[in-house]
């Protein structure tokens, strides 16, 4: 009896939705389908049509094509602005049109990934479930500056700071980086004087030692920097990551006292965790970052900071007894 | 005279999180502010442990949104609704129970 199973799934979706709303106050919509791509669309439709009450099991639809025809192709998972423009150019505007598109044409124009999306829309699962998170392949730390920056010294402080964050993340994950990249760029939104540069280095042996990474990052930042531009953003990227303990010894690199360095990093991490972030830091980070991201518009950290908890007032029960009595008589 | 050796008896340390929080996903902390009110069991500066997954009952201490502000109060059952004592239906706006206070943490 496939229908009863389907009905149960919708019920289950409502249960999830009610629980999340009750526990966290966050409204969510639930989409259920045979493939991830369709499930995402179902969740989107559930949000869009109020009569569904936030839950849609795609399998229960009597006429799924009408729904697919009402949805813009840009709503499909994996189809961003560029792909949407390209598809629109081919006359494909709705999800239904994409679902019915010619397989060979799609494969030719969008490769096998595009084809997978079409097959998923037809109900053939191509993107498997991932019950275990895929291993981390890169660590990026990237922020815009609070204002445009022209000085190399500011860029270097920012890059050193991002590198410190990146190294901390690598240590938390127990990973060592073999490749490290620094990029800096000007604003995309200014028509003139645009500039962007990236410099990379191969690390041998792989490391998550903040000092080593900062040392390399400073050289990369200097190499990427060209005077005369107003920089908006810097980014550091650690790639070619290997878990600690799986690294092969290097034939050519000078031996380092890894154990001692490892202890130093552990001590730094535990001090910073106990006291406050950056209680202990490298001098390259600077003392007064003038480049730092503006934080005056940050929303209050209601659930992560003791000093920023939501406040409540005590209800005043000092109203006089007569009001109270009359109220109770009325009730 | 010899000292007792406590080593074997200690299996784990006591965790306040475990003691105070039953449903971490639905638990929030809030701070009481404002003036001290005589006869109130909640004082300014108290830390409230609020569990949104618990259903309020007659007499529960709750955090409720009243006229757009969060307030902490006891609610009573009145004709099938949970309301603050002395609440005048219809004239005092709406009350929306946000969560049930399960613990008060007070610095002394």
mmCIF file with all atom_site columns, N, CA, C and O in Angstrom, chain A residues 20-26 302-303 306-307 309-319 323-324 326-328 331, chain B residues 23 25-26 28-33 40 47-48 52-53 63 66 70-73 78-79 84-88 92:
data_model
loop_
_atom_site.group_PDB
_atom_site.id
_atom_site.type_symbol
_atom_site.label_atom_id
_atom_site.label_alt_id
_atom_site.label_comp_id
_atom_site.label_asym_id
_atom_site.label_entity_id
_atom_site.label_seq_id
_atom_site.pdbx_PDB_ins_code
_atom_site.Cartn_x
_atom_site.Cartn_y
_atom_site.Cartn_z
_atom_site.occupancy
_atom_site.B_iso_or_equiv
_atom_site.pdbx_formal_charge
_atom_site.auth_seq_id
_atom_site.auth_comp_id
_atom_site.auth_asym_id
_atom_site.auth_atom_id
_atom_site.pdbx_PDB_model_num
ATOM 1   N N  . UNK A 1 20  ? 10.800  21.314 15.380 1.00 0.00 ? 20  UNK A N  1
ATOM 2   C CA . UNK A 1 20  ? 11.838  22.338 15.188 1.00 0.00 ? 20  UNK A CA 1
ATOM 3   C C  . UNK A 1 20  ? 11.289  23.709 15.578 1.00 0.00 ? 20  UNK A C  1
ATOM 4   O O  . UNK A 1 20  ? 11.955  24.496 16.251 1.00 0.00 ? 20  UNK A O  1
ATOM 5   N N  . UNK A 1 21  ? 10.039  23.977 15.187 1.00 0.00 ? 21  UNK A N  1
ATOM 6   C CA . UNK A 1 21  ? 9.421   25.258 15.514 1.00 0.00 ? 21  UNK A CA 1
ATOM 7   C C  . UNK A 1 21  ? 9.298   25.409 17.026 1.00 0.00 ? 21  UNK A C  1
ATOM 8   O O  . UNK A 1 21  ? 9.651   26.440 17.608 1.00 0.00 ? 21  UNK A O  1
ATOM 9   N N  . UNK A 1 22  ? 8.813   24.345 17.676 1.00 0.00 ? 22  UNK A N  1
ATOM 10  C CA . UNK A 1 22  ? 8.610   24.388 19.117 1.00 0.00 ? 22  UNK A CA 1
ATOM 11  C C  . UNK A 1 22  ? 9.943   24.540 19.860 1.00 0.00 ? 22  UNK A C  1
ATOM 12  O O  . UNK A 1 22  ? 10.075  25.364 20.747 1.00 0.00 ? 22  UNK A O  1
ATOM 13  N N  . UNK A 1 23  ? 10.940  23.773 19.494 1.00 0.00 ? 23  UNK A N  1
ATOM 14  C CA . UNK A 1 23  ? 12.191  23.757 20.237 1.00 0.00 ? 23  UNK A CA 1
ATOM 15  C C  . UNK A 1 23  ? 13.047  24.988 19.975 1.00 0.00 ? 23  UNK A C  1
ATOM 16  O O  . UNK A 1 23  ? 13.727  25.476 20.867 1.00 0.00 ? 23  UNK A O  1
ATOM 17  N N  . UNK A 1 24  ? 13.050  25.443 18.749 1.00 0.00 ? 24  UNK A N  1
ATOM 18  C CA . UNK A 1 24  ? 14.002  26.516 18.417 1.00 0.00 ? 24  UNK A CA 1
ATOM 19  C C  . UNK A 1 24  ? 13.322  27.807 17.987 1.00 0.00 ? 24  UNK A C  1
ATOM 20  O O  . UNK A 1 24  ? 13.951  28.844 17.934 1.00 0.00 ? 24  UNK A O  1
ATOM 21  N N  . UNK A 1 25  ? 12.033  27.752 17.644 1.00 0.00 ? 25  UNK A N  1
ATOM 22  C CA . UNK A 1 25  ? 11.358  28.938 17.143 1.00 0.00 ? 25  UNK A CA 1
ATOM 23  C C  . UNK A 1 25  ? 11.625  29.187 15.668 1.00 0.00 ? 25  UNK A C  1
ATOM 24  O O  . UNK A 1 25  ? 11.151  30.167 15.114 1.00 0.00 ? 25  UNK A O  1
ATOM 25  N N  . UNK A 1 26  ? 12.382  28.307 15.030 1.00 0.00 ? 26  UNK A N  1
ATOM 26  C CA . UNK A 1 26  ? 12.731  28.512 13.623 1.00 0.00 ? 26  UNK A CA 1
ATOM 27  C C  . UNK A 1 26  ? 11.721  27.796 12.729 1.00 0.00 ? 26  UNK A C  1
ATOM 28  O O  . UNK A 1 26  ? 11.520  26.581 12.855 1.00 0.00 ? 26  UNK A O  1
ATOM 29  N N  . UNK A 1 302 ? 23.028  35.872 20.993 1.00 0.00 ? 302 UNK A N  1
ATOM 30  C CA . UNK A 1 302 ? 22.109  35.455 22.050 1.00 0.00 ? 302 UNK A CA 1
ATOM 31  C C  . UNK A 1 302 ? 22.434  34.094 22.642 1.00 0.00 ? 302 UNK A C  1
ATOM 32  O O  . UNK A 1 302 ? 22.142  33.837 23.791 1.00 0.00 ? 302 UNK A O  1
ATOM 33  N N  . UNK A 1 303 ? 22.991  33.216 21.833 1.00 0.00 ? 303 UNK A N  1
ATOM 34  C CA . UNK A 1 303 ? 23.140  31.841 22.319 1.00 0.00 ? 303 UNK A CA 1
ATOM 35  C C  . UNK A 1 303 ? 24.586  31.412 22.467 1.00 0.00 ? 303 UNK A C  1
ATOM 36  O O  . UNK A 1 303 ? 24.854  30.271 22.810 1.00 0.00 ? 303 UNK A O  1
ATOM 37  N N  . UNK A 1 306 ? 28.004  34.823 26.960 1.00 0.00 ? 306 UNK A N  1
ATOM 38  C CA . UNK A 1 306 ? 27.367  35.089 28.243 1.00 0.00 ? 306 UNK A CA 1
ATOM 39  C C  . UNK A 1 306 ? 26.957  36.547 28.376 1.00 0.00 ? 306 UNK A C  1
ATOM 40  O O  . UNK A 1 306 ? 25.937  36.868 28.974 1.00 0.00 ? 306 UNK A O  1
ATOM 41  N N  . UNK A 1 307 ? 27.758  37.444 27.826 1.00 0.00 ? 307 UNK A N  1
ATOM 42  C CA . UNK A 1 307 ? 27.467  38.862 27.974 1.00 0.00 ? 307 UNK A CA 1
ATOM 43  C C  . UNK A 1 307 ? 26.339  39.346 27.085 1.00 0.00 ? 307 UNK A C  1
ATOM 44  O O  . UNK A 1 307 ? 25.901  40.493 27.194 1.00 0.00 ? 307 UNK A O  1
ATOM 45  N N  . UNK A 1 309 ? 23.334  37.545 26.372 1.00 0.00 ? 309 UNK A N  1
ATOM 46  C CA . UNK A 1 309 ? 22.108  36.748 26.488 1.00 0.00 ? 309 UNK A CA 1
ATOM 47  C C  . UNK A 1 309 ? 20.880  37.646 26.350 1.00 0.00 ? 309 UNK A C  1
ATOM 48  O O  . UNK A 1 309 ? 20.937  38.830 26.675 1.00 0.00 ? 309 UNK A O  1
ATOM 49  N N  . UNK A 1 310 ? 19.779  37.081 25.868 1.00 0.00 ? 310 UNK A N  1
ATOM 50  C CA . UNK A 1 310 ? 18.546  37.882 25.866 1.00 0.00 ? 310 UNK A CA 1
ATOM 51  C C  . UNK A 1 310 ? 18.136  38.181 27.309 1.00 0.00 ? 310 UNK A C  1
ATOM 52  O O  . UNK A 1 310 ? 18.398  37.376 28.209 1.00 0.00 ? 310 UNK A O  1
ATOM 53  N N  . UNK A 1 311 ? 17.527  39.326 27.531 1.00 0.00 ? 311 UNK A N  1
ATOM 54  C CA . UNK A 1 311 ? 17.125  39.674 28.895 1.00 0.00 ? 311 UNK A CA 1
ATOM 55  C C  . UNK A 1 311 ? 15.609  39.606 29.014 1.00 0.00 ? 311 UNK A C  1
ATOM 56  O O  . UNK A 1 311 ? 14.888  39.833 28.047 1.00 0.00 ? 311 UNK A O  1
ATOM 57  N N  . UNK A 1 312 ? 15.156  39.277 30.208 1.00 0.00 ? 312 UNK A N  1
ATOM 58  C CA . UNK A 1 312 ? 13.724  39.250 30.480 1.00 0.00 ? 312 UNK A CA 1
ATOM 59  C C  . UNK A 1 312 ? 13.451  40.095 31.720 1.00 0.00 ? 312 UNK A C  1
ATOM 60  O O  . UNK A 1 312 ? 14.305  40.230 32.582 1.00 0.00 ? 312 UNK A O  1
ATOM 61  N N  . UNK A 1 313 ? 12.265  40.642 31.767 1.00 0.00 ? 313 UNK A N  1
ATOM 62  C CA . UNK A 1 313 ? 11.867  41.421 32.941 1.00 0.00 ? 313 UNK A CA 1
ATOM 63  C C  . UNK A 1 313 ? 10.992  40.551 33.832 1.00 0.00 ? 313 UNK A C  1
ATOM 64  O O  . UNK A 1 313 ? 10.281  39.671 33.335 1.00 0.00 ? 313 UNK A O  1
ATOM 65  N N  . UNK A 1 314 ? 11.065  40.829 35.125 1.00 0.00 ? 314 UNK A N  1
ATOM 66  C CA . UNK A 1 314 ? 10.169  40.110 36.030 1.00 0.00 ? 314 UNK A CA 1
ATOM 67  C C  . UNK A 1 314 ? 8.785   40.745 35.920 1.00 0.00 ? 314 UNK A C  1
ATOM 68  O O  . UNK A 1 314 ? 8.653   41.962 35.936 1.00 0.00 ? 314 UNK A O  1
ATOM 69  N N  . UNK A 1 315 ? 7.783   39.904 35.764 1.00 0.00 ? 315 UNK A N  1
ATOM 70  C CA . UNK A 1 315 ? 6.402   40.380 35.630 1.00 0.00 ? 315 UNK A CA 1
ATOM 71  C C  . UNK A 1 315 ? 5.963   41.025 36.946 1.00 0.00 ? 315 UNK A C  1
ATOM 72  O O  . UNK A 1 315 ? 6.180   40.482 38.016 1.00 0.00 ? 315 UNK A O  1
ATOM 73  N N  . UNK A 1 316 ? 5.381   42.211 36.858 1.00 0.00 ? 316 UNK A N  1
ATOM 74  C CA . UNK A 1 316 ? 4.961   42.931 38.060 1.00 0.00 ? 316 UNK A CA 1
ATOM 75  C C  . UNK A 1 316 ? 3.591   42.427 38.499 1.00 0.00 ? 316 UNK A C  1
ATOM 76  O O  . UNK A 1 316 ? 2.607   42.612 37.793 1.00 0.00 ? 316 UNK A O  1
ATOM 77  N N  . UNK A 1 317 ? 3.576   41.816 39.674 1.00 0.00 ? 317 UNK A N  1
ATOM 78  C CA . UNK A 1 317 ? 2.283   41.336 40.178 1.00 0.00 ? 317 UNK A CA 1
ATOM 79  C C  . UNK A 1 317 ? 1.716   42.290 41.211 1.00 0.00 ? 317 UNK A C  1
ATOM 80  O O  . UNK A 1 317 ? 0.864   41.930 41.997 1.00 0.00 ? 317 UNK A O  1
ATOM 81  N N  . UNK A 1 318 ? 2.202   43.536 41.216 1.00 0.00 ? 318 UNK A N  1
ATOM 82  C CA . UNK A 1 318 ? 1.807   44.475 42.269 1.00 0.00 ? 318 UNK A CA 1
ATOM 83  C C  . UNK A 1 318 ? 0.503   45.201 41.969 1.00 0.00 ? 318 UNK A C  1
ATOM 84  O O  . UNK A 1 318 ? 0.171   46.186 42.602 1.00 0.00 ? 318 UNK A O  1
ATOM 85  N N  . UNK A 1 319 ? -0.230  44.736 40.957 1.00 0.00 ? 319 UNK A N  1
ATOM 86  C CA . UNK A 1 319 ? -1.522  45.388 40.700 1.00 0.00 ? 319 UNK A CA 1
ATOM 87  C C  . UNK A 1 319 ? -2.427  45.158 41.916 1.00 0.00 ? 319 UNK A C  1
ATOM 88  O O  . UNK A 1 319 ? -2.337  44.136 42.594 1.00 0.00 ? 319 UNK A O  1
ATOM 89  N N  . UNK A 1 323 ? -8.621  45.058 41.348 1.00 0.00 ? 323 UNK A N  1
ATOM 90  C CA . UNK A 1 323 ? -8.611  44.743 39.918 1.00 0.00 ? 323 UNK A CA 1
ATOM 91  C C  . UNK A 1 323 ? -8.632  43.236 39.741 1.00 0.00 ? 323 UNK A C  1
ATOM 92  O O  . UNK A 1 323 ? -9.356  42.685 38.927 1.00 0.00 ? 323 UNK A O  1
ATOM 93  N N  . UNK A 1 324 ? -7.805  42.626 40.558 1.00 0.00 ? 324 UNK A N  1
ATOM 94  C CA . UNK A 1 324 ? -7.657  41.198 40.439 1.00 0.00 ? 324 UNK A CA 1
ATOM 95  C C  . UNK A 1 324 ? -8.964  40.482 40.732 1.00 0.00 ? 324 UNK A C  1
ATOM 96  O O  . UNK A 1 324 ? -9.379  39.579 40.008 1.00 0.00 ? 324 UNK A O  1
ATOM 97  N N  . UNK A 1 326 ? -12.050 41.744 40.626 1.00 0.00 ? 326 UNK A N  1
ATOM 98  C CA . UNK A 1 326 ? -13.085 42.012 39.625 1.00 0.00 ? 326 UNK A CA 1
ATOM 99  C C  . UNK A 1 326 ? -12.802 41.182 38.374 1.00 0.00 ? 326 UNK A C  1
ATOM 100 O O  . UNK A 1 326 ? -13.719 40.657 37.753 1.00 0.00 ? 326 UNK A O  1
ATOM 101 N N  . UNK A 1 327 ? -11.546 41.066 38.077 1.00 0.00 ? 327 UNK A N  1
ATOM 102 C CA . UNK A 1 327 ? -11.162 40.274 36.917 1.00 0.00 ? 327 UNK A CA 1
ATOM 103 C C  . UNK A 1 327 ? -11.631 38.833 37.084 1.00 0.00 ? 327 UNK A C  1
ATOM 104 O O  . UNK A 1 327 ? -12.213 38.238 36.185 1.00 0.00 ? 327 UNK A O  1
ATOM 105 N N  . UNK A 1 328 ? -11.418 38.315 38.268 1.00 0.00 ? 328 UNK A N  1
ATOM 106 C CA . UNK A 1 328 ? -11.778 36.924 38.488 1.00 0.00 ? 328 UNK A CA 1
ATOM 107 C C  . UNK A 1 328 ? -13.290 36.718 38.478 1.00 0.00 ? 328 UNK A C  1
ATOM 108 O O  . UNK A 1 328 ? -13.774 35.678 38.052 1.00 0.00 ? 328 UNK A O  1
ATOM 109 N N  . UNK A 1 331 ? -14.310 36.591 34.888 1.00 0.00 ? 331 UNK A N  1
ATOM 110 C CA . UNK A 1 331 ? -13.959 35.316 34.287 1.00 0.00 ? 331 UNK A CA 1
ATOM 111 C C  . UNK A 1 331 ? -14.928 34.234 34.765 1.00 0.00 ? 331 UNK A C  1
ATOM 112 O O  . UNK A 1 331 ? -15.250 33.332 34.079 1.00 0.00 ? 331 UNK A O  1
ATOM 113 N N  . UNK B 2 23  ? 17.312  18.830 27.528 1.00 0.00 ? 23  UNK B N  1
ATOM 114 C CA . UNK B 2 23  ? 17.180  18.823 26.073 1.00 0.00 ? 23  UNK B CA 1
ATOM 115 C C  . UNK B 2 23  ? 17.996  19.987 25.492 1.00 0.00 ? 23  UNK B C  1
ATOM 116 O O  . UNK B 2 23  ? 17.469  21.082 25.283 1.00 0.00 ? 23  UNK B O  1
ATOM 117 N N  . UNK B 2 25  ? 19.039  20.841 22.647 1.00 0.00 ? 25  UNK B N  1
ATOM 118 C CA . UNK B 2 25  ? 18.609  21.471 21.396 1.00 0.00 ? 25  UNK B CA 1
ATOM 119 C C  . UNK B 2 25  ? 17.504  22.492 21.635 1.00 0.00 ? 25  UNK B C  1
ATOM 120 O O  . UNK B 2 25  ? 17.295  23.387 20.827 1.00 0.00 ? 25  UNK B O  1
ATOM 121 N N  . UNK B 2 26  ? 16.777  22.348 22.747 1.00 0.00 ? 26  UNK B N  1
ATOM 122 C CA . UNK B 2 26  ? 15.633  23.236 22.980 1.00 0.00 ? 26  UNK B CA 1
ATOM 123 C C  . UNK B 2 26  ? 15.865  24.151 24.178 1.00 0.00 ? 26  UNK B C  1
ATOM 124 O O  . UNK B 2 26  ? 14.942  24.797 24.651 1.00 0.00 ? 26  UNK B O  1
ATOM 125 N N  . UNK B 2 28  ? 17.618  27.318 26.251 1.00 0.00 ? 28  UNK B N  1
ATOM 126 C CA . UNK B 2 28  ? 18.203  28.642 26.066 1.00 0.00 ? 28  UNK B CA 1
ATOM 127 C C  . UNK B 2 28  ? 18.471  29.272 27.430 1.00 0.00 ? 28  UNK B C  1
ATOM 128 O O  . UNK B 2 28  ? 17.774  28.970 28.394 1.00 0.00 ? 28  UNK B O  1
ATOM 129 N N  . UNK B 2 29  ? 19.484  30.129 27.474 1.00 0.00 ? 29  UNK B N  1
ATOM 130 C CA . UNK B 2 29  ? 19.760  30.875 28.703 1.00 0.00 ? 29  UNK B CA 1
ATOM 131 C C  . UNK B 2 29  ? 19.264  32.297 28.553 1.00 0.00 ? 29  UNK B C  1
ATOM 132 O O  . UNK B 2 29  ? 19.382  32.897 27.481 1.00 0.00 ? 29  UNK B O  1
ATOM 133 N N  . UNK B 2 30  ? 18.735  32.843 29.632 1.00 0.00 ? 30  UNK B N  1
ATOM 134 C CA . UNK B 2 30  ? 18.297  34.239 29.620 1.00 0.00 ? 30  UNK B CA 1
ATOM 135 C C  . UNK B 2 30  ? 18.670  34.895 30.938 1.00 0.00 ? 30  UNK B C  1
ATOM 136 O O  . UNK B 2 30  ? 18.810  34.223 31.957 1.00 0.00 ? 30  UNK B O  1
ATOM 137 N N  . UNK B 2 31  ? 18.829  36.210 30.893 1.00 0.00 ? 31  UNK B N  1
ATOM 138 C CA . UNK B 2 31  ? 19.227  36.942 32.091 1.00 0.00 ? 31  UNK B CA 1
ATOM 139 C C  . UNK B 2 31  ? 18.072  37.841 32.527 1.00 0.00 ? 31  UNK B C  1
ATOM 140 O O  . UNK B 2 31  ? 17.460  38.512 31.686 1.00 0.00 ? 31  UNK B O  1
ATOM 141 N N  . UNK B 2 32  ? 17.779  37.831 33.835 1.00 0.00 ? 32  UNK B N  1
ATOM 142 C CA . UNK B 2 32  ? 16.715  38.699 34.344 1.00 0.00 ? 32  UNK B CA 1
ATOM 143 C C  . UNK B 2 32  ? 17.275  40.086 34.590 1.00 0.00 ? 32  UNK B C  1
ATOM 144 O O  . UNK B 2 32  ? 18.355  40.232 35.174 1.00 0.00 ? 32  UNK B O  1
ATOM 145 N N  . UNK B 2 33  ? 16.600  41.092 34.102 1.00 0.00 ? 33  UNK B N  1
ATOM 146 C CA . UNK B 2 33  ? 17.048  42.450 34.377 1.00 0.00 ? 33  UNK B CA 1
ATOM 147 C C  . UNK B 2 33  ? 15.882  43.268 34.929 1.00 0.00 ? 33  UNK B C  1
ATOM 148 O O  . UNK B 2 33  ? 14.736  42.827 34.917 1.00 0.00 ? 33  UNK B O  1
ATOM 149 N N  . UNK B 2 40  ? 8.922   38.470 44.759 1.00 0.00 ? 40  UNK B N  1
ATOM 150 C CA . UNK B 2 40  ? 9.188   37.707 43.542 1.00 0.00 ? 40  UNK B CA 1
ATOM 151 C C  . UNK B 2 40  ? 10.246  36.646 43.816 1.00 0.00 ? 40  UNK B C  1
ATOM 152 O O  . UNK B 2 40  ? 11.211  36.915 44.531 1.00 0.00 ? 40  UNK B O  1
ATOM 153 N N  . UNK B 2 47  ? 20.131  33.932 36.259 1.00 0.00 ? 47  UNK B N  1
ATOM 154 C CA . UNK B 2 47  ? 20.264  33.277 34.959 1.00 0.00 ? 47  UNK B CA 1
ATOM 155 C C  . UNK B 2 47  ? 19.158  32.222 34.864 1.00 0.00 ? 47  UNK B C  1
ATOM 156 O O  . UNK B 2 47  ? 19.017  31.381 35.745 1.00 0.00 ? 47  UNK B O  1
ATOM 157 N N  . UNK B 2 48  ? 18.360  32.321 33.811 1.00 0.00 ? 48  UNK B N  1
ATOM 158 C CA . UNK B 2 48  ? 17.255  31.379 33.646 1.00 0.00 ? 48  UNK B CA 1
ATOM 159 C C  . UNK B 2 48  ? 17.644  30.289 32.659 1.00 0.00 ? 48  UNK B C  1
ATOM 160 O O  . UNK B 2 48  ? 18.210  30.578 31.611 1.00 0.00 ? 48  UNK B O  1
ATOM 161 N N  . UNK B 2 52  ? 12.297  25.008 25.792 1.00 0.00 ? 52  UNK B N  1
ATOM 162 C CA . UNK B 2 52  ? 11.141  25.243 24.918 1.00 0.00 ? 52  UNK B CA 1
ATOM 163 C C  . UNK B 2 52  ? 10.373  23.963 24.600 1.00 0.00 ? 52  UNK B C  1
ATOM 164 O O  . UNK B 2 52  ? 9.274   24.032 24.048 1.00 0.00 ? 52  UNK B O  1
ATOM 165 N N  . UNK B 2 53  ? 10.981  22.811 24.878 1.00 0.00 ? 53  UNK B N  1
ATOM 166 C CA . UNK B 2 53  ? 10.282  21.576 24.509 1.00 0.00 ? 53  UNK B CA 1
ATOM 167 C C  . UNK B 2 53  ? 9.313   21.123 25.606 1.00 0.00 ? 53  UNK B C  1
ATOM 168 O O  . UNK B 2 53  ? 8.546   20.203 25.416 1.00 0.00 ? 53  UNK B O  1
ATOM 169 N N  . UNK B 2 63  ? 8.857   31.969 30.581 1.00 0.00 ? 63  UNK B N  1
ATOM 170 C CA . UNK B 2 63  ? 9.201   33.209 29.902 1.00 0.00 ? 63  UNK B CA 1
ATOM 171 C C  . UNK B 2 63  ? 8.134   33.400 28.838 1.00 0.00 ? 63  UNK B C  1
ATOM 172 O O  . UNK B 2 63  ? 7.844   32.481 28.077 1.00 0.00 ? 63  UNK B O  1
ATOM 173 N N  . UNK B 2 66  ? 5.066   39.346 26.203 1.00 0.00 ? 66  UNK B N  1
ATOM 174 C CA . UNK B 2 66  ? 3.864   40.125 26.509 1.00 0.00 ? 66  UNK B CA 1
ATOM 175 C C  . UNK B 2 66  ? 4.087   41.521 25.961 1.00 0.00 ? 66  UNK B C  1
ATOM 176 O O  . UNK B 2 66  ? 5.060   42.175 26.329 1.00 0.00 ? 66  UNK B O  1
ATOM 177 N N  . UNK B 2 70  ? 9.960   40.270 26.549 1.00 0.00 ? 70  UNK B N  1
ATOM 178 C CA . UNK B 2 70  ? 10.013  38.982 27.229 1.00 0.00 ? 70  UNK B CA 1
ATOM 179 C C  . UNK B 2 70  ? 9.938   39.211 28.737 1.00 0.00 ? 70  UNK B C  1
ATOM 180 O O  . UNK B 2 70  ? 10.644  40.051 29.280 1.00 0.00 ? 70  UNK B O  1
ATOM 181 N N  . UNK B 2 71  ? 9.052   38.490 29.382 1.00 0.00 ? 71  UNK B N  1
ATOM 182 C CA . UNK B 2 71  ? 8.895   38.630 30.815 1.00 0.00 ? 71  UNK B CA 1
ATOM 183 C C  . UNK B 2 71  ? 8.867   37.247 31.448 1.00 0.00 ? 71  UNK B C  1
ATOM 184 O O  . UNK B 2 71  ? 8.453   36.275 30.825 1.00 0.00 ? 71  UNK B O  1
ATOM 185 N N  . UNK B 2 72  ? 9.317   37.203 32.707 1.00 0.00 ? 72  UNK B N  1
ATOM 186 C CA . UNK B 2 72  ? 9.316   35.921 33.407 1.00 0.00 ? 72  UNK B CA 1
ATOM 187 C C  . UNK B 2 72  ? 8.245   35.973 34.492 1.00 0.00 ? 72  UNK B C  1
ATOM 188 O O  . UNK B 2 72  ? 8.151   36.957 35.229 1.00 0.00 ? 72  UNK B O  1
ATOM 189 N N  . UNK B 2 73  ? 7.404   34.948 34.540 1.00 0.00 ? 73  UNK B N  1
ATOM 190 C CA . UNK B 2 73  ? 6.251   34.972 35.455 1.00 0.00 ? 73  UNK B CA 1
ATOM 191 C C  . UNK B 2 73  ? 5.689   33.569 35.646 1.00 0.00 ? 73  UNK B C  1
ATOM 192 O O  . UNK B 2 73  ? 5.992   32.662 34.884 1.00 0.00 ? 73  UNK B O  1
ATOM 193 N N  . UNK B 2 78  ? -6.613  29.396 33.603 1.00 0.00 ? 78  UNK B N  1
ATOM 194 C CA . UNK B 2 78  ? -7.869  30.142 33.674 1.00 0.00 ? 78  UNK B CA 1
ATOM 195 C C  . UNK B 2 78  ? -8.721  29.773 32.469 1.00 0.00 ? 78  UNK B C  1
ATOM 196 O O  . UNK B 2 78  ? -8.404  30.162 31.357 1.00 0.00 ? 78  UNK B O  1
ATOM 197 N N  . UNK B 2 79  ? -9.751  29.029 32.696 1.00 0.00 ? 79  UNK B N  1
ATOM 198 C CA . UNK B 2 79  ? -10.677 28.659 31.611 1.00 0.00 ? 79  UNK B CA 1
ATOM 199 C C  . UNK B 2 79  ? -9.926  28.102 30.410 1.00 0.00 ? 79  UNK B C  1
ATOM 200 O O  . UNK B 2 79  ? -10.068 28.574 29.282 1.00 0.00 ? 79  UNK B O  1
ATOM 201 N N  . UNK B 2 84  ? -1.117  34.928 33.272 1.00 0.00 ? 84  UNK B N  1
ATOM 202 C CA . UNK B 2 84  ? -0.574  35.468 34.504 1.00 0.00 ? 84  UNK B CA 1
ATOM 203 C C  . UNK B 2 84  ? -1.710  35.738 35.482 1.00 0.00 ? 84  UNK B C  1
ATOM 204 O O  . UNK B 2 84  ? -2.833  35.997 35.046 1.00 0.00 ? 84  UNK B O  1
ATOM 205 N N  . UNK B 2 85  ? -1.429  35.691 36.798 1.00 0.00 ? 85  UNK B N  1
ATOM 206 C CA . UNK B 2 85  ? -2.480  36.004 37.753 1.00 0.00 ? 85  UNK B CA 1
ATOM 207 C C  . UNK B 2 85  ? -2.969  37.433 37.544 1.00 0.00 ? 85  UNK B C  1
ATOM 208 O O  . UNK B 2 85  ? -2.159  38.335 37.334 1.00 0.00 ? 85  UNK B O  1
ATOM 209 N N  . UNK B 2 86  ? -4.264  37.648 37.562 1.00 0.00 ? 86  UNK B N  1
ATOM 210 C CA . UNK B 2 86  ? -4.802  38.998 37.420 1.00 0.00 ? 86  UNK B CA 1
ATOM 211 C C  . UNK B 2 86  ? -4.840  39.474 35.986 1.00 0.00 ? 86  UNK B C  1
ATOM 212 O O  . UNK B 2 86  ? -4.995  40.652 35.724 1.00 0.00 ? 86  UNK B O  1
ATOM 213 N N  . UNK B 2 87  ? -4.695  38.580 35.076 1.00 0.00 ? 87  UNK B N  1
ATOM 214 C CA . UNK B 2 87  ? -4.668  38.955 33.667 1.00 0.00 ? 87  UNK B CA 1
ATOM 215 C C  . UNK B 2 87  ? -6.078  39.222 33.160 1.00 0.00 ? 87  UNK B C  1
ATOM 216 O O  . UNK B 2 87  ? -6.989  38.432 33.386 1.00 0.00 ? 87  UNK B O  1
ATOM 217 N N  . UNK B 2 88  ? -6.287  40.365 32.515 1.00 0.00 ? 88  UNK B N  1
ATOM 218 C CA . UNK B 2 88  ? -7.623  40.672 32.016 1.00 0.00 ? 88  UNK B CA 1
ATOM 219 C C  . UNK B 2 88  ? -7.705  40.349 30.540 1.00 0.00 ? 88  UNK B C  1
ATOM 220 O O  . UNK B 2 88  ? -7.089  41.016 29.717 1.00 0.00 ? 88  UNK B O  1
ATOM 221 N N  . UNK B 2 92  ? -5.573  43.352 27.820 1.00 0.00 ? 92  UNK B N  1
ATOM 222 C CA . UNK B 2 92  ? -4.152  43.512 28.097 1.00 0.00 ? 92  UNK B CA 1
ATOM 223 C C  . UNK B 2 92  ? -3.255  43.003 26.969 1.00 0.00 ? 92  UNK B C  1
ATOM 224 O O  . UNK B 2 92  ? -2.086  42.708 27.190 1.00 0.00 ? 92  UNK B O  1
#
